[in-house]
Amino acid sequence: MVNSTKQEAPLTLDVFTTGIWKENPVFVMMLGLCPVLAVTNSVENSLAMGLASVFVLVCSNALVSALRNFIPKQVRITTYIIIIATFVTLVDYIIQAISLDLYNKLGAFIQLIVVNCLILGRAEAYASKNSFSKSVISALGMGLGFTLALVMLGGVRELLGAGQLMGYQIFGTNFQPWIIMILPPGGFIVLGSWLLLINYIGQRRTGKLIAEDLRSHCSVNNH
Amino acid sequence: MNPESLSFIFLNAFLINNFVLALFLGLCPFVGVSAKRDTAFNMALATAFVMFVSSTCSYAINQILIKFDLEFLRLISYIALIASSVQLVEMILKKFSPVLFRALGIFLPLITTNCAILGVALFQTSRGYDFLQSVSFSLGGGAGFGLAIVLMAGLREKLELSNLPNITQAAALSMMLAGILSLTFMGFAGLGTTA
């Protein structure tokens, strides 16, 4: 970042993996929340939405990165949005062709991928500055991280709200489904709980590190 | 053509299917700009205005696209329309009310990426609302967005003063609060048949 004249950092596995967990778009960066909450009432919907987003993210990042030297700086955001809108229109028609049932369930949220801040954010922050292959790999990682988060939410909501997973009954017949989980409030509450859990784990880990640090410090002083 | 009455459409967008709390549209400003009540209120005003302008314009554009059989261009033209109407609002405010313009600052251009605005345009198309119905829908949506964000800001201002455990950092707590707000709004579901 400091040495912009220096050659780009080489393509490593890190480019791919940061998006999946360390900088997970949903749990860490809080980007693109609208589809995250709106369509995750079942695993199937989450997966479809996640894969549609991966497609748009990878294609638009690839195109933005390939054209990064030709797009004038002043109109770059407009150009990015038009590129993204093109791919979203494609995905919209593809899903309509594959499964009309799924299309009706997801409704307008497929078209709303256009205003998903994650995609525009990656185009502006990463693809416009990095080489083609790196942008594609990073977009793939980010997209898979996004899908992972969607499925984590959808899994919990479907399991508690309907007692099933991917359409298979998990709990017995006397299980009383928590209807609230598949209704809108459930989305907020489940995402809130995941964030709490992640914060808790993160704090325990840093807490442990600080404790170790203190201990080693003390032992040095004792010498 | 949709047979719903104007008042029902307004109430539906305002309370029953609130844009933020039931349809999850416009969550970014809802989480990002709801720390102070004043800014939340200004944001709500600007958003409602842009929503109204872009909804009426997108109704007109949709008619033109249908006439020329170009429906696949709908999404791109809506987005371009919203971006330009935000620009328009920015210029009008700068000319006629510089005070409000300064108060809104960076939030104004960010309205472009607010999915509630595109949501209004897309929903009114898919539900086949006519012109007056679209106007009523956009006004209801704007009012609903305002109500949700101001309520949230009020709650967060109160929470500033309370003693909370460490792990409930900003985002996690906001989500929980939004969940409870959303629960209360479910009480309005009895007002009419939900769509």
CSV table of C-alpha atoms in Angstrom, one decimal:
chain,number,residue,atom,x,y,z
A,1,MET,CA,0.0,0.0,0.0
A,2,VAL,CA,2.8,2.4,0.9
A,3,ASN,CA,5.0,1.6,-2.1
A,4,SER,CA,2.6,2.0,-4.9
A,5,THR,CA,5.4,1.9,-7.4
A,6,LYS,CA,6.6,-1.5,-6.2
A,7,GLN,CA,5.3,-4.5,-8.0
A,8,GLU,CA,2.0,-6.0,-6.7
A,9,ALA,CA,2.1,-8.5,-4.0
A,10,PRO,CA,2.2,-12.1,-5.4
A,11,LEU,CA,-0.9,-14.1,-5.7
A,12,THR,CA,-1.1,-16.3,-2.5
A,13,LEU,CA,-3.7,-18.5,-0.9
A,14,ASP,CA,-4.3,-15.6,1.5
A,15,VAL,CA,-6.1,-13.6,-1.2
A,16,PHE,CA,-8.6,-16.3,-1.4
A,17,THR,CA,-9.1,-17.2,2.2
A,18,THR,CA,-9.3,-13.7,3.8
A,19,GLY,CA,-12.8,-13.3,2.3
A,20,ILE,CA,-14.1,-16.5,3.7
A,21,TRP,CA,-13.4,-15.9,7.4
A,22,LYS,CA,-11.0,-13.2,8.4
A,23,GLU,CA,-12.8,-10.4,6.5
A,24,ASN,CA,-16.1,-12.2,6.1
A,25,PRO,CA,-18.4,-9.7,4.4
A,26,VAL,CA,-21.3,-10.3,6.6
A,27,PHE,CA,-20.0,-11.0,10.1
A,28,VAL,CA,-16.9,-8.8,10.0
A,29,MET,CA,-17.6,-6.0,7.5
A,30,MET,CA,-21.4,-5.9,7.8
A,31,LEU,CA,-21.9,-5.4,4.0
A,32,GLY,CA,-24.8,-6.4,2.0
A,33,LEU,CA,-27.2,-7.0,4.9
A,34,CYS,CA,-30.5,-6.6,3.0
A,35,PRO,CA,-30.4,-10.0,1.2
A,36,VAL,CA,-28.7,-11.6,4.1
A,37,LEU,CA,-31.8,-11.1,6.3
A,38,ALA,CA,-34.5,-11.1,3.7
A,39,VAL,CA,-34.0,-14.5,1.9
A,40,THR,CA,-32.4,-16.7,4.6
A,41,ASN,CA,-35.6,-18.3,5.9
A,42,SER,CA,-34.4,-21.6,4.4
A,43,VAL,CA,-31.1,-23.2,3.4
A,44,GLU,CA,-32.2,-23.6,-0.2
A,45,ASN,CA,-33.0,-19.9,-0.7
A,46,SER,CA,-29.8,-18.9,1.1
A,47,LEU,CA,-27.8,-21.1,-1.2
A,48,ALA,CA,-29.4,-19.8,-4.4
A,49,MET,CA,-29.0,-16.2,-3.3
A,50,GLY,CA,-25.4,-16.9,-2.3
A,51,LEU,CA,-24.5,-18.5,-5.6
A,52,ALA,CA,-26.2,-15.7,-7.6
A,53,SER,CA,-24.2,-13.2,-5.6
A,54,VAL,CA,-21.0,-15.2,-6.3
A,55,PHE,CA,-21.7,-15.1,-10.0
A,56,VAL,CA,-22.3,-11.4,-10.1
A,57,LEU,CA,-19.4,-10.6,-7.8
A,58,VAL,CA,-16.9,-12.7,-9.8
A,59,CYS,CA,-18.0,-11.6,-13.3
A,60,SER,CA,-18.3,-7.9,-12.4
A,61,ASN,CA,-14.9,-7.9,-10.6
A,62,ALA,CA,-13.3,-9.7,-13.5
A,63,LEU,CA,-14.7,-7.1,-16.0
A,64,VAL,CA,-13.8,-4.1,-13.8
A,65,SER,CA,-10.3,-5.4,-13.3
A,66,ALA,CA,-9.8,-6.1,-17.0
A,67,LEU,CA,-11.0,-2.6,-17.9
A,68,ARG,CA,-9.4,-0.8,-15.0
A,69,ASN,CA,-6.9,1.1,-17.2
A,70,PHE,CA,-9.6,2.3,-19.6
A,71,ILE,CA,-12.3,3.6,-17.2
A,72,PRO,CA,-11.9,7.3,-16.6
A,73,LYS,CA,-11.7,8.1,-12.9
A,74,GLN,CA,-14.6,10.6,-12.9
A,75,VAL,CA,-17.3,8.2,-14.1
A,76,ARG,CA,-15.9,5.0,-12.5
A,77,ILE,CA,-18.8,4.5,-10.0
A,78,THR,CA,-21.4,4.9,-12.7
A,79,THR,CA,-19.5,2.5,-14.9
A,80,TYR,CA,-19.2,-0.1,-12.2
A,81,ILE,CA,-22.9,0.1,-11.4
A,82,ILE,CA,-23.8,-0.4,-15.0
A,83,ILE,CA,-21.5,-3.4,-15.3
A,84,ILE,CA,-23.0,-4.9,-12.1
A,85,ALA,CA,-26.6,-4.2,-13.4
A,86,THR,CA,-25.8,-6.0,-16.6
A,87,PHE,CA,-24.7,-9.2,-14.8
A,88,VAL,CA,-27.6,-9.0,-12.4
A,89,THR,CA,-30.1,-8.8,-15.3
A,90,LEU,CA,-28.3,-11.9,-16.7
A,91,VAL,CA,-28.6,-13.8,-13.4
A,92,ASP,CA,-32.3,-12.7,-13.1
A,93,TYR,CA,-33.1,-14.3,-16.4
A,94,ILE,CA,-31.0,-17.4,-15.8
A,95,ILE,CA,-32.7,-18.2,-12.5
A,96,GLN,CA,-36.1,-17.6,-14.2
A,97,ALA,CA,-35.1,-20.2,-16.8
A,98,ILE,CA,-33.8,-22.8,-14.4
A,99,SER,CA,-36.5,-22.7,-11.7
A,100,LEU,CA,-39.5,-20.4,-11.8
A,101,ASP,CA,-40.5,-21.7,-8.3
A,102,LEU,CA,-37.2,-20.5,-6.8
A,103,TYR,CA,-37.5,-17.2,-8.7
A,104,ASN,CA,-40.9,-16.5,-7.2
A,105,LYS,CA,-39.6,-17.3,-3.7
A,106,LEU,CA,-36.7,-14.9,-4.0
A,107,GLY,CA,-38.8,-12.3,-5.7
A,108,ALA,CA,-37.3,-8.8,-6.2
A,109,PHE,CA,-34.3,-9.6,-4.1
A,110,ILE,CA,-32.4,-11.0,-7.1
A,111,GLN,CA,-32.7,-7.7,-8.8
A,112,LEU,CA,-31.7,-6.0,-5.6
A,113,ILE,CA,-28.3,-7.6,-5.8
A,114,VAL,CA,-27.4,-4.4,-7.8
A,115,VAL,CA,-27.5,-2.3,-4.7
A,116,ASN,CA,-25.6,-4.8,-2.6
A,117,CYS,CA,-22.8,-2.7,-1.2
A,118,LEU,CA,-20.5,-5.7,-1.0
A,119,ILE,CA,-20.3,-5.9,-4.8
A,120,LEU,CA,-19.8,-2.2,-5.5
A,121,GLY,CA,-17.4,-2.0,-2.5
A,122,ARG,CA,-15.2,-4.8,-3.8
A,123,ALA,CA,-15.2,-3.4,-7.3
A,124,GLU,CA,-14.1,0.0,-6.0
A,125,ALA,CA,-11.7,-1.2,-3.3
A,126,TYR,CA,-10.1,-4.2,-4.8
A,127,ALA,CA,-10.8,-5.0,-8.5
A,128,SER,CA,-10.0,-1.4,-9.7
A,129,LYS,CA,-6.5,-1.7,-8.2
A,130,ASN,CA,-5.4,-5.3,-8.7
A,131,SER,CA,-4.6,-7.6,-11.6
A,132,PHE,CA,-7.2,-9.8,-13.3
A,133,SER,CA,-6.4,-13.1,-11.7
A,134,LYS,CA,-6.1,-11.7,-8.2
A,135,SER,CA,-9.4,-9.9,-8.5
A,136,VAL,CA,-11.2,-13.0,-9.6
A,137,ILE,CA,-9.7,-15.2,-6.8
A,138,SER,CA,-10.5,-12.6,-4.2
A,139,ALA,CA,-14.0,-12.1,-5.5
A,140,LEU,CA,-14.5,-15.9,-5.3
A,141,GLY,CA,-13.3,-16.0,-1.7
A,142,MET,CA,-15.5,-13.0,-0.7
A,143,GLY,CA,-18.5,-14.6,-2.5
A,144,LEU,CA,-18.0,-17.9,-0.8
A,145,GLY,CA,-17.7,-16.1,2.5
A,146,PHE,CA,-20.9,-14.4,1.8
A,147,THR,CA,-22.6,-17.7,0.9
A,148,LEU,CA,-21.2,-19.3,4.0
A,149,ALA,CA,-22.8,-16.6,6.2
A,150,LEU,CA,-26.1,-16.9,4.3
A,151,VAL,CA,-26.2,-20.6,4.8
A,152,MET,CA,-25.2,-20.3,8.5
A,153,LEU,CA,-28.1,-18.0,9.0
A,154,GLY,CA,-30.5,-20.0,6.8
A,155,GLY,CA,-29.6,-23.2,8.6
A,156,VAL,CA,-30.4,-22.0,12.0
A,157,ARG,CA,-33.6,-20.3,10.9
A,158,GLU,CA,-34.9,-23.3,9.0
A,159,LEU,CA,-33.9,-25.8,11.7
A,160,LEU,CA,-35.7,-23.8,14.5
A,161,GLY,CA,-38.5,-22.3,12.4
A,162,ALA,CA,-39.6,-25.4,10.5
A,163,GLY,CA,-37.7,-28.3,12.2
A,164,GLN,CA,-36.1,-29.3,8.9
A,165,LEU,CA,-32.9,-28.9,6.9
A,166,MET,CA,-32.8,-28.7,3.1
A,167,GLY,CA,-36.4,-30.0,3.2
A,168,TYR,CA,-35.6,-33.1,5.3
A,169,GLN,CA,-37.4,-33.4,8.7
A,170,ILE,CA,-34.8,-33.3,11.5
A,171,PHE,CA,-36.9,-33.1,14.6
A,172,GLY,CA,-39.7,-35.5,15.4
A,173,THR,CA,-43.3,-34.8,14.9
A,174,ASN,CA,-43.9,-33.5,18.4
A,175,PHE,CA,-41.4,-30.6,17.8
A,176,GLN,CA,-43.3,-27.3,18.0
A,177,PRO,CA,-41.7,-25.1,15.3
A,178,TRP,CA,-40.6,-21.6,16.4
A,179,ILE,CA,-42.5,-19.8,13.7
A,180,ILE,CA,-40.9,-16.5,14.8
A,181,MET,CA,-37.6,-17.7,13.3
A,182,ILE,CA,-38.8,-17.8,9.7
A,183,LEU,CA,-40.6,-14.5,10.2
A,184,PRO,CA,-38.7,-11.2,9.8
A,185,PRO,CA,-37.8,-10.7,13.5
A,186,GLY,CA,-36.0,-14.1,13.5
A,187,GLY,CA,-33.6,-12.8,10.9
A,188,PHE,CA,-32.5,-9.9,13.0
A,189,ILE,CA,-32.3,-12.1,16.2
A,190,VAL,CA,-30.3,-14.9,14.6
A,191,LEU,CA,-27.8,-12.5,13.0
A,192,GLY,CA,-27.5,-10.7,16.3
A,193,SER,CA,-26.8,-14.0,18.1
A,194,TRP,CA,-24.1,-15.1,15.6
A,195,LEU,CA,-22.4,-11.7,16.0
A,196,LEU,CA,-22.6,-12.1,19.8
A,197,LEU,CA,-21.0,-15.5,19.5
A,198,ILE,CA,-18.3,-14.3,17.2
A,199,ASN,CA,-17.5,-11.4,19.4
A,200,TYR,CA,-17.4,-13.7,22.4
A,201,ILE,CA,-14.9,-16.1,20.7
A,202,GLY,CA,-12.8,-13.2,19.4
A,203,GLN,CA,-12.6,-11.6,22.9
A,204,ARG,CA,-11.7,-14.9,24.5
A,205,ARG,CA,-8.9,-15.4,22.0
A,206,THR,CA,-7.5,-11.9,22.4
A,207,GLY,CA,-8.0,-12.2,26.2
A,208,LYS,CA,-5.9,-15.4,26.2
A,209,LEU,CA,-3.2,-13.7,24.1
A,210,ILE,CA,-3.0,-10.8,26.5
A,211,ALA,CA,-2.8,-13.2,29.5
A,212,GLU,CA,0.0,-15.1,27.8
A,213,ASP,CA,1.8,-11.9,27.0
A,214,LEU,CA,1.6,-10.8,30.6
A,215,ARG,CA,2.9,-14.2,31.8
A,216,SER,CA,5.9,-14.2,29.6
A,217,HIS,CA,6.6,-10.6,30.5
A,218,CYS,CA,6.4,-11.4,34.2
A,219,SER,CA,8.7,-14.4,33.8
A,220,VAL,CA,11.3,-12.2,32.0
A,221,ASN,CA,11.2,-9.7,34.9
A,222,ASN,CA,11.7,-12.5,37.4
A,223,HIS,CA,15.0,-13.6,35.8
B,1,MET,CA,-53.8,-3.1,-12.5
B,2,ASN,CA,-54.0,-3.7,-8.8
B,3,PRO,CA,-57.3,-3.4,-6.9
B,4,GLU,CA,-55.9,-2.3,-3.6
B,5,SER,CA,-57.2,1.0,-2.2
B,6,LEU,CA,-54.8,4.0,-1.8
B,7,SER,CA,-55.1,4.1,2.0
B,8,PHE,CA,-54.4,0.4,2.3
B,9,ILE,CA,-51.3,0.7,0.2
B,10,PHE,CA,-50.1,3.6,2.3
B,11,LEU,CA,-50.7,1.8,5.6
B,12,ASN,CA,-49.3,-1.4,4.2
B,13,ALA,CA,-46.0,0.2,3.3
B,14,PHE,CA,-45.9,2.3,6.5
B,15,LEU,CA,-46.8,-0.2,9.2
B,16,ILE,CA,-47.8,-3.7,8.2
B,17,ASN,CA,-45.0,-4.5,5.8
B,18,ASN,CA,-42.6,-1.8,7.0
B,19,PHE,CA,-39.7,-1.5,4.5
B,20,VAL,CA,-37.0,-1.8,7.1
B,21,LEU,CA,-38.4,-4.1,9.7
B,22,ALA,CA,-40.4,-6.5,7.6
B,23,LEU,CA,-38.9,-6.4,4.1
B,24,PHE,CA,-35.3,-5.7,5.2
B,25,LEU,CA,-34.7,-2.9,2.7
B,26,GLY,CA,-32.4,0.0,3.5
B,27,LEU,CA,-30.6,-1.7,6.4
B,28,CYS,CA,-27.2,0.0,5.8
B,29,PRO,CA,-28.4,3.5,6.7
B,30,PHE,CA,-30.7,2.0,9.3
B,31,VAL,CA,-27.6,0.6,11.1
B,32,GLY,CA,-25.1,3.3,10.0
B,33,VAL,CA,-27.0,6.6,10.5
B,34,SER,CA,-29.1,5.8,13.5
B,35,ALA,CA,-26.7,6.8,16.3
B,36,LYS,CA,-28.2,10.4,16.7
B,37,ARG,CA,-31.9,11.3,16.5
B,38,ASP,CA,-31.3,14.6,14.5
B,39,THR,CA,-29.2,13.1,11.7
B,40,ALA,CA,-31.6,10.1,11.6
B,41,PHE,CA,-34.5,12.4,11.1
B,42,ASN,CA,-32.7,14.4,8.4
B,43,MET,CA,-31.7,11.2,6.7
B,44,ALA,CA,-35.3,10.0,6.8
B,45,LEU,CA,-36.5,13.2,5.2
B,46,ALA,CA,-34.0,13.1,2.3
B,47,THR,CA,-34.7,9.4,1.7
B,48,ALA,CA,-38.4,9.9,1.6
B,49,PHE,CA,-38.0,12.7,-0.9
B,50,VAL,CA,-35.7,10.8,-3.2
B,51,MET,CA,-38.1,7.8,-2.9
B,52,PHE,CA,-41.0,9.9,-4.0
B,53,VAL,CA,-39.2,11.5,-6.9
B,54,SER,CA,-37.6,8.2,-8.2
B,55,SER,CA,-40.9,6.3,-7.8
B,56,THR,CA,-42.9,8.7,-9.9
B,57,CYS,CA,-40.1,8.9,-12.5
B,58,SER,CA,-39.7,5.2,-12.6
B,59,TYR,CA,-43.4,4.7,-13.2
B,60,ALA,CA,-43.1,6.9,-16.3
B,61,ILE,CA,-39.9,5.2,-17.5
B,62,ASN,CA,-41.5,1.8,-17.1
B,63,GLN,CA,-44.4,2.9,-19.3
B,64,ILE,CA,-42.0,4.0,-22.0
B,65,LEU,CA,-40.0,0.7,-21.8
B,66,ILE,CA,-43.2,-1.4,-22.0
B,67,LYS,CA,-44.2,0.6,-25.1
B,68,PHE,CA,-41.0,-0.1,-26.9
B,69,ASP,CA,-40.7,-3.7,-25.6
B,70,LEU,CA,-37.5,-3.1,-23.8
B,71,GLU,CA,-38.3,-4.5,-20.4
B,72,PHE,CA,-34.9,-6.2,-20.0
B,73,LEU,CA,-33.4,-2.7,-19.7
B,74,ARG,CA,-35.6,-2.0,-16.6
B,75,LEU,CA,-33.0,-2.5,-13.9
B,76,ILE,CA,-30.3,-0.5,-15.6
B,77,SER,CA,-32.6,2.4,-16.3
B,78,TYR,CA,-34.0,2.4,-12.7
B,79,ILE,CA,-30.5,2.6,-11.3
B,80,ALA,CA,-29.5,5.4,-13.6
B,81,LEU,CA,-32.7,7.2,-12.7
B,82,ILE,CA,-32.1,6.9,-9.0
B,83,ALA,CA,-28.5,8.1,-9.3
B,84,SER,CA,-29.6,11.1,-11.3
B,85,SER,CA,-32.6,11.9,-9.0
B,86,VAL,CA,-30.2,11.9,-6.0
B,87,GLN,CA,-28.0,14.3,-7.9
B,88,LEU,CA,-31.1,16.5,-8.6
B,89,VAL,CA,-32.1,16.5,-5.0
B,90,GLU,CA,-28.5,17.5,-4.1
B,91,MET,CA,-28.6,20.4,-6.5
B,92,ILE,CA,-32.0,21.6,-5.4
B,93,LEU,CA,-31.1,21.5,-1.7
B,94,LYS,CA,-27.8,23.3,-2.4
B,95,LYS,CA,-29.7,26.1,-4.1
B,96,PHE,CA,-32.7,26.5,-1.9
B,97,SER,CA,-31.7,25.2,1.5
B,98,PRO,CA,-28.0,25.3,2.1
B,99,VAL,CA,-28.5,24.7,5.8
B,100,LEU,CA,-30.2,21.3,5.3
B,101,PHE,CA,-27.7,20.5,2.6
B,102,ARG,CA,-24.8,20.9,5.0
B,103,ALA,CA,-26.6,19.0,7.8
B,104,LEU,CA,-27.0,16.0,5.5
B,105,GLY,CA,-23.5,16.1,4.2
B,106,ILE,CA,-22.2,12.7,3.1
B,107,PHE,CA,-25.5,10.9,3.6
B,108,LEU,CA,-27.1,12.5,0.5
B,109,PRO,CA,-25.0,10.7,-2.2
B,110,LEU,CA,-25.2,7.5,-0.2
B,111,ILE,CA,-28.9,7.4,-0.7
B,112,THR,CA,-28.1,6.0,-4.2
B,113,THR,CA,-27.1,2.7,-2.8
B,114,ASN,CA,-30.1,2.5,-0.4
B,115,CYS,CA,-32.0,-0.6,-1.5
B,116,ALA,CA,-35.3,0.7,-0.2
B,117,ILE,CA,-35.3,3.2,-3.1
B,118,LEU,CA,-34.8,0.6,-5.8
B,119,GLY,CA,-37.1,-1.7,-3.8
B,120,VAL,CA,-40.0,0.8,-4.1
B,121,ALA,CA,-39.4,1.0,-7.9
B,122,LEU,CA,-39.2,-2.8,-8.3
B,123,PHE,CA,-42.1,-3.6,-6.1
B,124,GLN,CA,-44.5,-1.1,-7.6
B,125,THR,CA,-43.6,-2.6,-11.0
B,126,SER,CA,-44.1,-6.2,-10.0
B,127,ARG,CA,-47.4,-5.5,-8.2
B,128,GLY,CA,-48.7,-3.5,-11.2
B,129,TYR,CA,-49.6,-0.3,-9.3
B,130,ASP,CA,-51.0,2.6,-11.3
B,131,PHE,CA,-49.7,6.1,-11.0
B,132,LEU,CA,-51.7,7.2,-7.9
B,133,GLN,CA,-51.1,3.8,-6.2
B,134,SER,CA,-47.3,4.2,-6.8
B,135,VAL,CA,-47.4,7.7,-5.3
B,136,SER,CA,-49.2,6.4,-2.2
B,137,PHE,CA,-46.8,3.4,-2.0
B,138,SER,CA,-43.7,5.6,-2.1
B,139,LEU,CA,-45.1,8.0,0.5
B,140,GLY,CA,-45.9,5.2,2.8
B,141,GLY,CA,-42.5,3.6,2.2
B,142,GLY,CA,-40.7,6.8,3.0
B,143,ALA,CA,-42.8,7.4,6.1
B,144,GLY,CA,-42.2,3.8,7.3
B,145,PHE,CA,-38.4,4.1,6.7
B,146,GLY,CA,-38.4,7.4,8.7
B,147,LEU,CA,-40.4,5.9,11.6
B,148,ALA,CA,-38.1,2.9,11.9
B,149,ILE,CA,-34.9,4.8,11.7
B,150,VAL,CA,-36.0,7.5,14.2
B,151,LEU,CA,-37.3,4.9,16.7
B,152,MET,CA,-34.0,3.0,16.4
B,153,ALA,CA,-32.0,6.2,17.0
B,154,GLY,CA,-34.1,7.0,20.1
B,155,LEU,CA,-33.4,3.5,21.5
B,156,ARG,CA,-29.7,3.8,20.8
B,157,GLU,CA,-29.4,7.2,22.4
B,158,LYS,CA,-31.0,5.7,25.6
B,159,LEU,CA,-28.6,2.7,25.4
B,160,GLU,CA,-25.6,5.0,25.4
B,161,LEU,CA,-26.2,5.6,29.0
B,162,SER,CA,-26.7,2.1,30.1
B,163,ASN,CA,-24.1,-0.5,31.3
B,164,LEU,CA,-23.7,-3.2,28.7
B,165,PRO,CA,-21.5,-6.3,28.6
B,166,ASN,CA,-18.4,-6.1,26.4
B,167,ILE,CA,-19.4,-8.5,23.7
B,168,THR,CA,-22.5,-6.5,22.6
B,169,GLN,CA,-20.5,-4.3,20.4
B,170,ALA,CA,-22.4,-1.9,18.1
B,171,ALA,CA,-23.6,-4.2,15.4
B,172,ALA,CA,-24.7,-7.1,17.5
B,173,LEU,CA,-26.7,-4.9,19.8
B,174,SER,CA,-28.3,-3.0,16.9
B,175,MET,CA,-29.4,-6.3,15.3
B,176,MET,CA,-31.0,-7.5,18.6
B,177,LEU,CA,-32.8,-4.1,19.0
B,178,ALA,CA,-34.0,-4.3,15.4
B,179,GLY,CA,-35.3,-7.8,16.1
B,180,ILE,CA,-37.3,-6.5,19.1
B,181,LEU,CA,-38.6,-3.5,17.1
B,182,SER,CA,-39.5,-5.9,14.3
B,183,LEU,CA,-41.4,-8.1,16.7
B,184,THR,CA,-43.5,-5.1,17.9
B,185,PHE,CA,-44.3,-4.2,14.3
B,186,MET,CA,-45.6,-7.7,13.7
B,187,GLY,CA,-48.5,-6.6,15.9
B,188,PHE,CA,-49.8,-4.5,13.0
B,189,ALA,CA,-50.2,-7.6,10.9
B,190,GLY,CA,-53.8,-7.8,12.0
B,191,LEU,CA,-54.6,-4.5,10.3
B,192,GLY,CA,-55.2,-6.1,6.9
B,193,THR,CA,-54.4,-9.2,4.9
B,194,THR,CA,-50.7,-9.3,4.4
B,195,ALA,CA,-49.4,-9.5,0.9
